[in-house]
Coordinates of C-alpha atoms in Angstrom, one line a residue:
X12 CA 59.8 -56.1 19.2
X13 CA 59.6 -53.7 21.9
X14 CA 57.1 -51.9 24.1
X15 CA 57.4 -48.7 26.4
X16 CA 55.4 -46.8 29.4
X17 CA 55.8 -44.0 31.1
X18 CA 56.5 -44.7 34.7
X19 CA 56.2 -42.5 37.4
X20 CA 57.4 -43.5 41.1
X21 CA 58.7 -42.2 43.9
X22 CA 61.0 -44.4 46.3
X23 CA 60.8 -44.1 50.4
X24 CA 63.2 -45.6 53.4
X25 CA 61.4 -48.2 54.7
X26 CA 62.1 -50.3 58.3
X27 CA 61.1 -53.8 57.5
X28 CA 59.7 -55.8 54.8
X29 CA 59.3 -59.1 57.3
X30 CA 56.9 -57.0 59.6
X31 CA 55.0 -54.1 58.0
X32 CA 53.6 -52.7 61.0
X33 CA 55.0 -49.4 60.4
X34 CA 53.3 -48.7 57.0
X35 CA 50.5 -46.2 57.6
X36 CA 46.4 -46.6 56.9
X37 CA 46.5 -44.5 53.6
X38 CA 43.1 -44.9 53.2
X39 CA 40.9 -41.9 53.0
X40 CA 44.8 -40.5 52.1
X41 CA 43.2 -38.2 48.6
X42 CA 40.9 -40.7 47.0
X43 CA 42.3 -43.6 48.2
X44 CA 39.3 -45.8 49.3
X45 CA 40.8 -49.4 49.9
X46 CA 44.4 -50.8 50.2
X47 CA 44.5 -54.3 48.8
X48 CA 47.4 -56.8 48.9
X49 CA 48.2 -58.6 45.5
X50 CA 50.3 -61.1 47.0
X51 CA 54.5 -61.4 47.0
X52 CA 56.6 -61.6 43.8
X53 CA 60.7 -62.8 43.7
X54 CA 61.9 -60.8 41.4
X55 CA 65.8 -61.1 39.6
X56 CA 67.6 -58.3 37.7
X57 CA 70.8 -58.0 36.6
X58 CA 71.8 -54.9 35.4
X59 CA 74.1 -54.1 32.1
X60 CA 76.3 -51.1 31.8
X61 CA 79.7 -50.0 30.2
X62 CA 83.0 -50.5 32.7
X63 CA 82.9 -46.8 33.3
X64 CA 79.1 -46.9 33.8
X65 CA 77.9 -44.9 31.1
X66 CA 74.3 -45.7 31.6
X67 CA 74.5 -44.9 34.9
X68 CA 76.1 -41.6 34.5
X69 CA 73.5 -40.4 31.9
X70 CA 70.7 -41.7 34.7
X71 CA 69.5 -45.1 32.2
X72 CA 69.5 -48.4 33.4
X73 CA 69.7 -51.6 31.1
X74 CA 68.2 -54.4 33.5
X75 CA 67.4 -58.4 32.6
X76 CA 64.7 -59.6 34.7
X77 CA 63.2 -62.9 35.6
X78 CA 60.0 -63.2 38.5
X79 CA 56.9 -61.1 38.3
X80 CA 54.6 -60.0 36.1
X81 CA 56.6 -58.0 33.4
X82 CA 59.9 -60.3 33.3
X83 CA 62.3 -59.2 30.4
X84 CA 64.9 -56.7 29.8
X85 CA 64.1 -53.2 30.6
X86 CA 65.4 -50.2 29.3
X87 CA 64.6 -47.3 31.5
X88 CA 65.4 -43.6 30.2
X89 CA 65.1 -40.1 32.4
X90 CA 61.9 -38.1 31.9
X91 CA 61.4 -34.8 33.9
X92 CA 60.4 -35.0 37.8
X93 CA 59.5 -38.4 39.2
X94 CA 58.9 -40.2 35.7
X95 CA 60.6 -42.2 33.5
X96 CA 59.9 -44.0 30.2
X97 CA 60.5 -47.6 30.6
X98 CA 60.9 -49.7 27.1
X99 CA 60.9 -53.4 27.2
X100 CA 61.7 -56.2 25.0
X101 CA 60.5 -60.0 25.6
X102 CA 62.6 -62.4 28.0
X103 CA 65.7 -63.7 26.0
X104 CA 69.5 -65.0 26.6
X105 CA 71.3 -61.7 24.9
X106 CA 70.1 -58.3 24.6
X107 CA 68.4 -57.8 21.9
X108 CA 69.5 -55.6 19.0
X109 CA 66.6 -53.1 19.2
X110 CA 67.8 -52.3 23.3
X111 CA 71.3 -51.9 21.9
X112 CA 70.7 -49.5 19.8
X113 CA 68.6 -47.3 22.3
X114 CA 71.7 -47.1 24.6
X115 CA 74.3 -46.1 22.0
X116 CA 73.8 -42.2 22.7
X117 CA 74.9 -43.2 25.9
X118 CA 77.6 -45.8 25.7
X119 CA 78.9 -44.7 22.7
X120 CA 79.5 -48.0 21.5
X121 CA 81.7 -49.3 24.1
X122 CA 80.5 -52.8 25.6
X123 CA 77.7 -53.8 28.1
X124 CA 78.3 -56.6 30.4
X125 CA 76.4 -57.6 33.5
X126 CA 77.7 -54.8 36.2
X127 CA 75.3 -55.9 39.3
X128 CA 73.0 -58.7 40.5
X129 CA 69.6 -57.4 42.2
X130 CA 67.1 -59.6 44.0
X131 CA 64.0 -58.7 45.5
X132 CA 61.2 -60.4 47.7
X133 CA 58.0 -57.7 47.4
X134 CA 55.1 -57.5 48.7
X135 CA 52.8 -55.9 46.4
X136 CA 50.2 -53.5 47.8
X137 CA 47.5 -51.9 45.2
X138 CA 45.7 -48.4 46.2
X139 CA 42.1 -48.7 45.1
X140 CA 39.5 -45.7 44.9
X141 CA 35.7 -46.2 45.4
X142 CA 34.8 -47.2 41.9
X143 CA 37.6 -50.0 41.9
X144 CA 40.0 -47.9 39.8
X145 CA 43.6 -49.0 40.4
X146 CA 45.1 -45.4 41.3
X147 CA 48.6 -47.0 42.0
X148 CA 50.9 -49.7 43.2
X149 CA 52.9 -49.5 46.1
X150 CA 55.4 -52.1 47.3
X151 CA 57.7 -53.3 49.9
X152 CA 61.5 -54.7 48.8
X153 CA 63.4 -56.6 50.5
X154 CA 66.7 -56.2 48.2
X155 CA 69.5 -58.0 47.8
X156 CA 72.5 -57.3 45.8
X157 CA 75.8 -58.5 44.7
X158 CA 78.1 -56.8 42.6
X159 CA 79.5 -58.6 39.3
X160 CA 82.6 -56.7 39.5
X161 CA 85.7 -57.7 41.2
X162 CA 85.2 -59.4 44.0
X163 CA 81.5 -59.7 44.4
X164 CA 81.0 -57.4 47.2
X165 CA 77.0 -58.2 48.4
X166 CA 74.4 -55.5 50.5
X167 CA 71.2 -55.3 51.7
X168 CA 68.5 -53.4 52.4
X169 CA 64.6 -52.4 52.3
X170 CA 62.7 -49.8 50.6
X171 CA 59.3 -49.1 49.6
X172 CA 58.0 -47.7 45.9
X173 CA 54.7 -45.6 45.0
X174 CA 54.3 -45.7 41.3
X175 CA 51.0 -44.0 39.7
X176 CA 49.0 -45.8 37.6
X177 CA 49.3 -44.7 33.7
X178 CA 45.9 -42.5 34.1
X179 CA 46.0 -41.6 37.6
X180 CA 46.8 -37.6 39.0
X181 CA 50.3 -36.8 40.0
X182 CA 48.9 -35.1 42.9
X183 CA 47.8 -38.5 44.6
X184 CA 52.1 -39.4 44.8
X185 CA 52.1 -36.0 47.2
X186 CA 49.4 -36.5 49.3
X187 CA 50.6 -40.2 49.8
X188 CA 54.0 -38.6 50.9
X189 CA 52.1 -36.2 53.0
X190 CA 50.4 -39.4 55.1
X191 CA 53.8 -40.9 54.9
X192 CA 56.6 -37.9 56.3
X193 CA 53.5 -37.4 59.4
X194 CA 54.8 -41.2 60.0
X195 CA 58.7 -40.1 59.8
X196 CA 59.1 -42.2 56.5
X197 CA 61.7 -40.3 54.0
X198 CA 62.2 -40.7 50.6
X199 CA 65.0 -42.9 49.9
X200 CA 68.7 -41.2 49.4
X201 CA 69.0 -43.0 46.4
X202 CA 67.4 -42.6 42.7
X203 CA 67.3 -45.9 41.9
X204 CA 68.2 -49.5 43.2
X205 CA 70.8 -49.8 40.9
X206 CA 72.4 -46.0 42.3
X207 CA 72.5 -47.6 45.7
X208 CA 73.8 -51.1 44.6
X209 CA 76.3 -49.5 43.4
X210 CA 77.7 -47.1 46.3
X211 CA 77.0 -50.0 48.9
X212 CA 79.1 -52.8 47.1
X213 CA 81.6 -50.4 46.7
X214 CA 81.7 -50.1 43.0
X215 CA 81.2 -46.6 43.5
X216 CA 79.0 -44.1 42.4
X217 CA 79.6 -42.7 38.9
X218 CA 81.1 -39.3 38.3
X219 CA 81.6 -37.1 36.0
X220 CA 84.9 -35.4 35.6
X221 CA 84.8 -32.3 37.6
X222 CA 86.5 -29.6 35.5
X223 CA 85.3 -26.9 38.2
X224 CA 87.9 -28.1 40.3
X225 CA 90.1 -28.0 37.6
X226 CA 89.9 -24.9 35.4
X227 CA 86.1 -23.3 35.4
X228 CA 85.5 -20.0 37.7
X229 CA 82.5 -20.3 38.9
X230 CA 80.6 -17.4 37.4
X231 CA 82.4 -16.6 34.6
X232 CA 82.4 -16.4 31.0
X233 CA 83.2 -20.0 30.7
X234 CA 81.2 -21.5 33.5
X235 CA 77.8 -19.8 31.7
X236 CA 78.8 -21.1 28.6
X237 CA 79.8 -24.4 29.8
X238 CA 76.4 -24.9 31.5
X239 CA 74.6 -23.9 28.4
X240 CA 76.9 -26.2 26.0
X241 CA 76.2 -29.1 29.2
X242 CA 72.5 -28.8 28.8
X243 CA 72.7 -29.0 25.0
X244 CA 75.0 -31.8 24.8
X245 CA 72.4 -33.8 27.5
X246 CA 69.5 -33.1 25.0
X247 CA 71.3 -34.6 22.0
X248 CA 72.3 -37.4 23.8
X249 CA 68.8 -37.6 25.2
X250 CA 66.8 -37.3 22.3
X251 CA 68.7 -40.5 20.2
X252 CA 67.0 -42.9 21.6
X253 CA 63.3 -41.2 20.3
X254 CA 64.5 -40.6 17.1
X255 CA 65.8 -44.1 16.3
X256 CA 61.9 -44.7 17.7
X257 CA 60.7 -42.3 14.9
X258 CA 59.0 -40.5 18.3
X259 CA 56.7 -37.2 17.0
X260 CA 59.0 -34.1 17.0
X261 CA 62.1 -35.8 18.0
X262 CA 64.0 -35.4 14.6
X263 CA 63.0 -31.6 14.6
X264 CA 64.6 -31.4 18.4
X265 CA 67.4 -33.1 17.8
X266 CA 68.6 -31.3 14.4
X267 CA 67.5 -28.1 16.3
X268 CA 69.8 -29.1 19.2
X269 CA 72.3 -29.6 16.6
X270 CA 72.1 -26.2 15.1
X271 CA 72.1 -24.7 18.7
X272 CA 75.5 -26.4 19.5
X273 CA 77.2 -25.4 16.4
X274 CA 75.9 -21.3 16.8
X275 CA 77.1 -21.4 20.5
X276 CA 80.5 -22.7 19.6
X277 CA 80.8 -20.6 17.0
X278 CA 79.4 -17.3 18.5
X279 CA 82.1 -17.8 21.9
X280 CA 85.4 -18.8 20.4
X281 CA 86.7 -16.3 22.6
X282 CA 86.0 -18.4 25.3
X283 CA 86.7 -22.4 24.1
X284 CA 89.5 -22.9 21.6
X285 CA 88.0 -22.9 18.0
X286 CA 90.9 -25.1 17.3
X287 CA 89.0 -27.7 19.0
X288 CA 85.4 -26.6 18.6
X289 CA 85.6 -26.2 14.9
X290 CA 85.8 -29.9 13.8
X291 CA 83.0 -30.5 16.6
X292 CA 81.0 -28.1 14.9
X293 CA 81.5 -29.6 11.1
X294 CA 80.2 -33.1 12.8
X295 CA 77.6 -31.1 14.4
X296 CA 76.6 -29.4 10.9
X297 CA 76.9 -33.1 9.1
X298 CA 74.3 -34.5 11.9
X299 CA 72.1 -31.6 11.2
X300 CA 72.1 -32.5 7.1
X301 CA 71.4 -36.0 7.4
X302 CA 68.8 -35.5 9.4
X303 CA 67.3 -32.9 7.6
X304 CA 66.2 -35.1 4.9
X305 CA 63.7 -36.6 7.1
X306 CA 62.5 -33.4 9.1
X307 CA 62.5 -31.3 5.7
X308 CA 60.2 -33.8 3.7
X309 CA 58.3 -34.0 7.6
X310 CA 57.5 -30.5 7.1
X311 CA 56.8 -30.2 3.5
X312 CA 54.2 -32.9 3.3
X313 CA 52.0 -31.8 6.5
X314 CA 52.3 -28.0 4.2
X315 CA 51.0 -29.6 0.8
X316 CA 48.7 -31.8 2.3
X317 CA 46.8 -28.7 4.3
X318 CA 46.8 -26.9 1.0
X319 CA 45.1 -30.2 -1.3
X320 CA 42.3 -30.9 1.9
X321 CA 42.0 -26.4 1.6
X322 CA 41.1 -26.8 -1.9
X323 CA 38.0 -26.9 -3.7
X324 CA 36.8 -30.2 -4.7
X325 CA 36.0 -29.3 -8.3
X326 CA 39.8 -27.6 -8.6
X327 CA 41.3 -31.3 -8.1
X328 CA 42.0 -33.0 -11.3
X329 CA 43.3 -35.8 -12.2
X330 CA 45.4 -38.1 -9.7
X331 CA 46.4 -35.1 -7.1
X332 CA 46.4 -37.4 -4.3
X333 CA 47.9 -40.5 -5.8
X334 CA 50.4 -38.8 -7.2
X335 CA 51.0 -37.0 -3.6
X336 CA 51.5 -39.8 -2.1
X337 CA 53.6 -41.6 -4.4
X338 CA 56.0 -38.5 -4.0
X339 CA 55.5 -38.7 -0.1
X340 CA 55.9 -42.5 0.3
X341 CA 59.0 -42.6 -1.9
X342 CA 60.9 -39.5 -0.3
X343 CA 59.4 -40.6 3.4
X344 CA 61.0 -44.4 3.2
X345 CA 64.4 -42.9 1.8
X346 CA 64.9 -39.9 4.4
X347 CA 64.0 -42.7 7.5
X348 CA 66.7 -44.8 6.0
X349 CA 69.1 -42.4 5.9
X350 CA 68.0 -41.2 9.3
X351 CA 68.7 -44.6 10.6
X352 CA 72.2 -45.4 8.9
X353 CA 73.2 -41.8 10.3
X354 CA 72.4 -42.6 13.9
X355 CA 74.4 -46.3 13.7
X356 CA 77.2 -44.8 12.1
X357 CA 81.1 -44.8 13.3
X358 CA 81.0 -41.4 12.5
X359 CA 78.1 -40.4 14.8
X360 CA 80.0 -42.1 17.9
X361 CA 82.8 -40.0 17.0
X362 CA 80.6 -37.1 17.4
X363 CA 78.8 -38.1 20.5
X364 CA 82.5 -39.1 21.9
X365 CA 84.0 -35.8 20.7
X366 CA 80.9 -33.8 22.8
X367 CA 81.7 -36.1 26.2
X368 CA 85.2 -34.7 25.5
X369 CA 84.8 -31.4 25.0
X370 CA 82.1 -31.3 28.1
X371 CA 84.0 -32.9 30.6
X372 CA 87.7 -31.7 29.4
X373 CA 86.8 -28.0 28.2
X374 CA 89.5 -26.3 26.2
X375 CA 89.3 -23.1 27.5
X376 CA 90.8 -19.8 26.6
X377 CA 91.7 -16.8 28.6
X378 CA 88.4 -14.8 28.1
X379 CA 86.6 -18.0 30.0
X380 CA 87.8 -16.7 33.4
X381 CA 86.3 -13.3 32.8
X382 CA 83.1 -12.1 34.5
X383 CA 80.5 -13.1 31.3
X384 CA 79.0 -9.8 30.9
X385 CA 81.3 -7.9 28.4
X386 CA 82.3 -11.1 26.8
X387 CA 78.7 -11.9 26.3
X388 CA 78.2 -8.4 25.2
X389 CA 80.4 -8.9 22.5
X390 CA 79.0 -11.7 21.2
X391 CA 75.7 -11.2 21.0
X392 CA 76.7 -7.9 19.2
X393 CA 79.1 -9.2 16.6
X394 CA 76.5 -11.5 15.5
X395 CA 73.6 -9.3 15.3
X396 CA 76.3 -6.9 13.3
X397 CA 76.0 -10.0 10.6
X398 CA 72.5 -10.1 10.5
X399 CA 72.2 -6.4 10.1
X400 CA 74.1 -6.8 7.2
X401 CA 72.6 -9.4 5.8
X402 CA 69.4 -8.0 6.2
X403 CA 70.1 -4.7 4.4
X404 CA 71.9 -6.7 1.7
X405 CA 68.4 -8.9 1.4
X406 CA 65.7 -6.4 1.5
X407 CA 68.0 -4.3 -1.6
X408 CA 67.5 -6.7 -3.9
X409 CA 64.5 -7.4 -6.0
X410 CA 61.8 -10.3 -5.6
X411 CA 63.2 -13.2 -7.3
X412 CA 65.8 -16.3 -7.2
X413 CA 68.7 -13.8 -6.0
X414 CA 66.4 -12.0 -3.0
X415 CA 65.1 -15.4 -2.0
X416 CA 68.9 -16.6 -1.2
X417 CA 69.9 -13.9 0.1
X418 CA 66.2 -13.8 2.8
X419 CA 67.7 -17.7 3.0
X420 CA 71.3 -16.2 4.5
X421 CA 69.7 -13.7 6.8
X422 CA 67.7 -16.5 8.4
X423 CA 70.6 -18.3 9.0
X424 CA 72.3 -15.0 10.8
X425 CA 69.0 -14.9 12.6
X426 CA 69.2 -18.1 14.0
X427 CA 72.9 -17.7 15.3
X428 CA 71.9 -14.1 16.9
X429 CA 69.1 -15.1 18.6
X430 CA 71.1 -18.7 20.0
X431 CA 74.1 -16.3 20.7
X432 CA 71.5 -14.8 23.4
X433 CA 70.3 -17.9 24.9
X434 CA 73.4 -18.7 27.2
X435 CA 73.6 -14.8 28.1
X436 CA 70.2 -14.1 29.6
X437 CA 71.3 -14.6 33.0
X438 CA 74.2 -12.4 32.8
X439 CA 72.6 -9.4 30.6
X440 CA 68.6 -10.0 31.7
X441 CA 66.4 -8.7 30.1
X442 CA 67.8 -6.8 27.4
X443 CA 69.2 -10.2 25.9
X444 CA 65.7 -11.8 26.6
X445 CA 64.1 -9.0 24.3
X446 CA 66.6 -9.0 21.6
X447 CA 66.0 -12.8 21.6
X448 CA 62.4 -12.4 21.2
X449 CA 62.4 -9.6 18.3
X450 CA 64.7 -11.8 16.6
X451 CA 62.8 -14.7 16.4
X452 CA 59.9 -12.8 15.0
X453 CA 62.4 -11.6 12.5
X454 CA 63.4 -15.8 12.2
X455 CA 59.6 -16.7 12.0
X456 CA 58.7 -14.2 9.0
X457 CA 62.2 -15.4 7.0
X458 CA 61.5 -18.9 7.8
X459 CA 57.8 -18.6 6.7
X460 CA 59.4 -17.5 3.2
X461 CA 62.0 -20.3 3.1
X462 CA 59.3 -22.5 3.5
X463 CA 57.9 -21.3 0.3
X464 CA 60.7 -21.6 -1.6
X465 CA 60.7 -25.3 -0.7
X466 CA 57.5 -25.9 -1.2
X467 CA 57.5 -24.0 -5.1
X468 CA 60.8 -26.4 -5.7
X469 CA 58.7 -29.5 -4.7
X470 CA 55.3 -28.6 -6.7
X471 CA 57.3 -27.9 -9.7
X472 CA 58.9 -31.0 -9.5
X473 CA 55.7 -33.3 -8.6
X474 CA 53.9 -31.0 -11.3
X475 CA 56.6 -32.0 -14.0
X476 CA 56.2 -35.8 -13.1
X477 CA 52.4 -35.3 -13.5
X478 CA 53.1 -33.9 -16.9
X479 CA 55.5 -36.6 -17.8
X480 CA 52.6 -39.4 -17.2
X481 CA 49.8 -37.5 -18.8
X482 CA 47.8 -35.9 -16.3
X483 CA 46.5 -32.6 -15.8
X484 CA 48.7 -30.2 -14.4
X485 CA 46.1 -27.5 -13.4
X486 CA 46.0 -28.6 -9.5
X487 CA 49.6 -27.9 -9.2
X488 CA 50.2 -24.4 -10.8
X489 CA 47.3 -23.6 -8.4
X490 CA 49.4 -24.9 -5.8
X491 CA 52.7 -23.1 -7.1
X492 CA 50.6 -19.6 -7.2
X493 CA 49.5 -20.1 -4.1
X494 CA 52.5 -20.4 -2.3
X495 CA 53.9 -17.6 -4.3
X496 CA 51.7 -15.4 -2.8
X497 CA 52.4 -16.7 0.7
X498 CA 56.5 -15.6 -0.1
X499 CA 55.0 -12.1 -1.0
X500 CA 53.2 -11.6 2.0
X501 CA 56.4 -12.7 3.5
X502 CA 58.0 -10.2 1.8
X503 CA 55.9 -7.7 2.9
X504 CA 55.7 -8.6 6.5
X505 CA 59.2 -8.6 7.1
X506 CA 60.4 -5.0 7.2
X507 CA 58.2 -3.4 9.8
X508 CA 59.2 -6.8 12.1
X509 CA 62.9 -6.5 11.4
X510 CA 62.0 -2.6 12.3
X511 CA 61.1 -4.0 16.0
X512 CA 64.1 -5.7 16.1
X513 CA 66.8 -3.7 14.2
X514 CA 66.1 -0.4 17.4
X515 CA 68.9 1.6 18.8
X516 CA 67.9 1.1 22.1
X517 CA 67.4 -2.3 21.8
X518 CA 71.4 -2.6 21.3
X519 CA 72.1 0.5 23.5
X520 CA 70.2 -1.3 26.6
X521 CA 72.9 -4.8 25.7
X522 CA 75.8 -2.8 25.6
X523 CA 75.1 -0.5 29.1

């Protein structure tokens, strides 16, 4: 069983925790009306990580805890700015399964042992406003720690944290820091404790290859490409531990991720070695799949739902909704499953080893060194060549099975032009930023009409079942008819959109 909170906190430099004499009146600091002290609290961590401190690298920290009022083992994951989410499981001797499996994006199944011992005496401080709201916490630590490594090396030292309440304004944190920099008190140099422990009992800080030293111009071809395929490689590895939580939107991210990986590596073979890319990408496009299942029948069942609540009462017969659900709860419990077995896999470790690789040992080619604009150029063009011919291919046919495929393949071409642009709007502006956003128009409109062909499979199918057992049918074909008119309109939206997109100067302005 686990829990989790965001937490948001900034960390500060402080003098003493013995004499506190330093520490400013904050009061009348925002809407700070009262500072009152909660007492002291000996708190114990140790901290888990890989030997090559995985966690660490990827900014997670996997801590057991004793003391205080939250003892257990804590999981804490990077959000954006000062935050983090922090997910905890109850006080035990070994880490429990469901932590594991949070870290495994990040570890990549190697082993966690204890890497450093932390021990803090605080003194626990709570900002008040007038009404008695608790607007945040702020506390003194004297820390203490030891390293589990080698031979134990020990340091000390004493900091002071500001962490919001869960309902309180990010705004009070800077107008706190305000009071505090007019007292010469800093924000600490370190992240974390565990950051600092680290670098000050001489385990060292953890560092990721640095292949700019090695092989990357800075400002080329490869070095915008890298950064791109950096960024991407972060979110997948980031977004793991949510979907393993079933968090909303996080299988949709991640599969998306998935599919901008594989476009990128495919679109700029010129610059990394497809000889090495290419099997990345296959993984990448089996990850995508599997998850798929879930997202897919995600996105189906919030359509059909909207459309049985749109309908008349009196057009409902039958069992409509039981038989709904019995689809939905059937397909829903099978796709998680398979989400689940996907994400514990050998074979998604591979992957997840196989990105780490390719990040932080690049194979590049010869183009990579070049300035990015002509290689980007070409790129960008090439694919949008493929959707252009798609496209014309599509809109020749006639409505039916054959046209729907072939709108089905132009999306896909859609997708990889308008990803191909992503890592080159720095180095062609704004012309790449427009093409971008005429083409996903152009992907919006194809994918509104994919999403009718999915949804026509499913009725069918449901409607069959309903058949099968003996009852009435009618609220289904009206289902099926309606979503054949919603691929018509489709149909008939598309051209003057891919118009927008498909303009001469639109590809004159990329290629100047």
């Amino acid at each position: 069983m686990t829990e989790s909170q965001r937490e948001t906190e900034r960390k500060y430099e402080a003098p003493s925790a013995d004499d506190t004499s330093w520490l400013p009146d904050l009061t009348g600091t925002d809407v700070i009306a009262s500072v009152v002290d909660q007492g002291t609290e000996d708190l114990d961590a140790v901290y888990y990580d890989t030997d090559d401190l995985r966690l660490a690298r990827a900014s997670a920290t996997l801590r057991r805890r004793t003391g205080g009022s939250d003892a257990g083992w804590h999981l804490k994951l990077p959000l954006s700015g000062d935050s983090r989410e922090e997910v905890r499981a109850p006080l035990s001797e070994e880490l429990p399964d469901a932590l594991r499996e949070l870290t495994l994006s990040r570890t990549r199944g190697a082993e966690l042992r204890p890497v450093v011992r932390i021990r803090s005496d605080r003194g626990v401080r709570q900002l008040v406003a007038s009404d008695g709201t608790a607007l945040a916490e702020l506390s003194v630590d004297a820390v203490r720690a030891e390293s589990l490594l080698g031979a134990g090396t020990r340091a000390a030292w004493t900091e002071m944290e500001v962490e919001l309440a869960p309902d309180a304004d990010l705004g009070l944190l800077d107008a706190v820091e305000k009071t505090l920099g007019s007292h010469a008190i800093g924000r600490a140099h370190s992240p974390s404790k565990l950051a600092r422990a680290l670098e000050e009992t001489g385990i060292g800080a953890p560092r990721v290859p640095d292949r700019r030293a090695e092989a990357v111009v800075p400002g080329s071809a490869g070095d915008e490409i890298l950064r791109y395929v950096d960024e991407r490689v972060r979110t997948l590895v980031d977004l793991d531990p949510g979907v393993r939580r079933d968090l909303p939107d996080a299988v949709h991210q991640m599969r998306t991720t998935c599919r901008r990986l594989r476009s990128v590596l495919r679109s700029y073979r010129s610059v990394l070695d497809r000889k090495v890319t290419d099997p990345v990408r296959d993984e990448l496009k089996w990850l995508g799949a599997e998850l798929g299942a879930e997202r897919d029948h995600e996105v189906l069942r919030e359509r059909l739902a909207a459309r049985i609540e749109e309908l008349p009462r009196e057009l409902v017969f039958g069992e409509t909704a039981a038989r709904f659900q019995m689809w939905d709860v059937g397909d829903t419990s099978e796709a998680r499953l398979r989400t689940l077995a996907t994400l514990n896999s050998p074979r998604h470790l591979a992957l997840l080893t196989s990105l780490a690789t390719l990040t932080e040992r690049p194979p590049l080619r010869g183009r990579a060194a070049r300035p990015p604009e002509k290689v980007m150029q070409k790129a960008v063009l090439k694919e949008y060549g493929r959707l252009s011919d798609r496209m014309a291919h599509a809109l020749d046919l006639p409505p039916g099975t054959k046209r729907d495929k072939a709108l089905h393949e132009a999306r896909k071409a859609a997708k990889k032009t308008r990803y191909a642009t992503e890592p080159a709007r720095d180095a062609l502006g704004k012309p790449a930023k427009r093409l971008g956003k005429r083409i996903k128009a152009v992907q919006q409109v194809l994918g509104d009409h994919q999403d009718t062909v999915v949804a026509r499979d499913a009725v069918r199918t449901v409607a069959l079942a309903a058949h099968a057992a003996g009852e009435p049918s009618f609220t289904w074909g009206l289902l099926y008819g309606q979503e054949q008119a919603a691929a018509e309109r489709a149909e008939r939206e598309l051209p003057p959109v891919w118009a927008e997109a498909s303009q001469r100067a639109l590809r004159k302005a990329l290629s100047r």
